[in-house]
Amino acid sequence: MASPPPASPATDEKARLEEVLAGCRYNKTLAAKQLGVSRSTLWRKLKLYGLT
């Protein structure tokens, strides 16, 4: 039995963004604070992963 390949850092980051956003009820300002990034950085990452 082969184990599944490890998740890529991008996959991990996208999952983390989705998790935090859902926990913040999609309040992007609050999500950015919880992630420790600026709102503009959060918006850029959301666009990068197609989460806008």
mmCIF file of C-alpha atoms in Angstrom:
data_model
loop_
_atom_site.group_PDB
_atom_site.id
_atom_site.type_symbol
_atom_site.label_atom_id
_atom_site.label_comp_id
_atom_site.label_asym_id
_atom_site.label_seq_id
_atom_site.Cartn_x
_atom_site.Cartn_y
_atom_site.Cartn_z
ATOM 1 C CA MET A 1 0.000 0.000 0.000
ATOM 2 C CA ALA A 2 1.369 3.339 -0.988
ATOM 3 C CA SER A 3 0.643 6.324 1.186
ATOM 4 C CA PRO A 4 -0.867 9.422 -0.410
ATOM 5 C CA PRO A 5 1.574 12.135 -1.396
ATOM 6 C CA PRO A 6 2.046 14.864 1.197
ATOM 7 C CA ALA A 7 -0.075 17.975 0.791
ATOM 8 C CA SER A 8 1.688 20.908 -0.789
ATOM 9 C CA PRO A 9 2.203 24.122 1.212
ATOM 10 C CA ALA A 10 -0.239 25.867 -1.139
ATOM 11 C CA THR A 11 -2.925 23.269 -0.385
ATOM 12 C CA ASP A 12 -2.308 23.697 3.345
ATOM 13 C CA GLU A 13 -2.521 27.484 3.075
ATOM 14 C CA LYS A 14 -5.750 27.379 1.073
ATOM 15 C CA ALA A 15 -7.333 25.019 3.608
ATOM 16 C CA ARG A 16 -6.226 27.281 6.469
ATOM 17 C CA LEU A 17 -7.699 30.342 4.746
ATOM 18 C CA GLU A 18 -11.014 28.540 4.218
ATOM 19 C CA GLU A 19 -11.077 27.361 7.835
ATOM 20 C CA VAL A 20 -10.357 30.790 9.323
ATOM 21 C CA LEU A 21 -12.801 32.559 6.997
ATOM 22 C CA ALA A 22 -15.593 30.162 7.917
ATOM 23 C CA GLY A 23 -14.800 30.596 11.616
ATOM 24 C CA CYS A 24 -15.002 34.376 11.207
ATOM 25 C CA ARG A 25 -18.269 34.120 9.252
ATOM 26 C CA TYR A 26 -16.390 35.436 6.229
ATOM 27 C CA ASN A 27 -15.465 38.706 7.958
ATOM 28 C CA LYS A 28 -12.231 39.375 6.078
ATOM 29 C CA THR A 29 -10.960 42.028 8.504
ATOM 30 C CA LEU A 30 -11.291 39.640 11.443
ATOM 31 C CA ALA A 31 -9.832 36.748 9.443
ATOM 32 C CA ALA A 32 -6.788 38.844 8.502
ATOM 33 C CA LYS A 33 -6.224 39.702 12.178
ATOM 34 C CA GLN A 34 -6.460 36.050 13.189
ATOM 35 C CA LEU A 35 -4.025 35.047 10.458
ATOM 36 C CA GLY A 36 -1.620 37.848 11.374
ATOM 37 C CA VAL A 37 -1.627 39.406 7.905
ATOM 38 C CA SER A 38 -2.872 42.677 6.468
ATOM 39 C CA ARG A 39 -6.253 42.853 4.751
ATOM 40 C CA SER A 40 -4.542 43.486 1.422
ATOM 41 C CA THR A 41 -2.417 40.356 1.857
ATOM 42 C CA LEU A 42 -5.521 38.348 2.695
ATOM 43 C CA TRP A 43 -7.318 39.664 -0.404
ATOM 44 C CA ARG A 44 -4.304 38.782 -2.573
ATOM 45 C CA LYS A 45 -4.195 35.236 -1.199
ATOM 46 C CA LEU A 46 -7.950 34.802 -1.633
ATOM 47 C CA LYS A 47 -7.631 35.852 -5.265
ATOM 48 C CA LEU A 48 -4.631 33.558 -5.760
ATOM 49 C CA TYR A 49 -6.595 30.525 -4.532
ATOM 50 C CA GLY A 50 -9.872 31.496 -6.206
ATOM 51 C CA LEU A 51 -11.679 32.095 -2.916
ATOM 52 C CA THR A 52 -13.111 35.526 -3.741
#
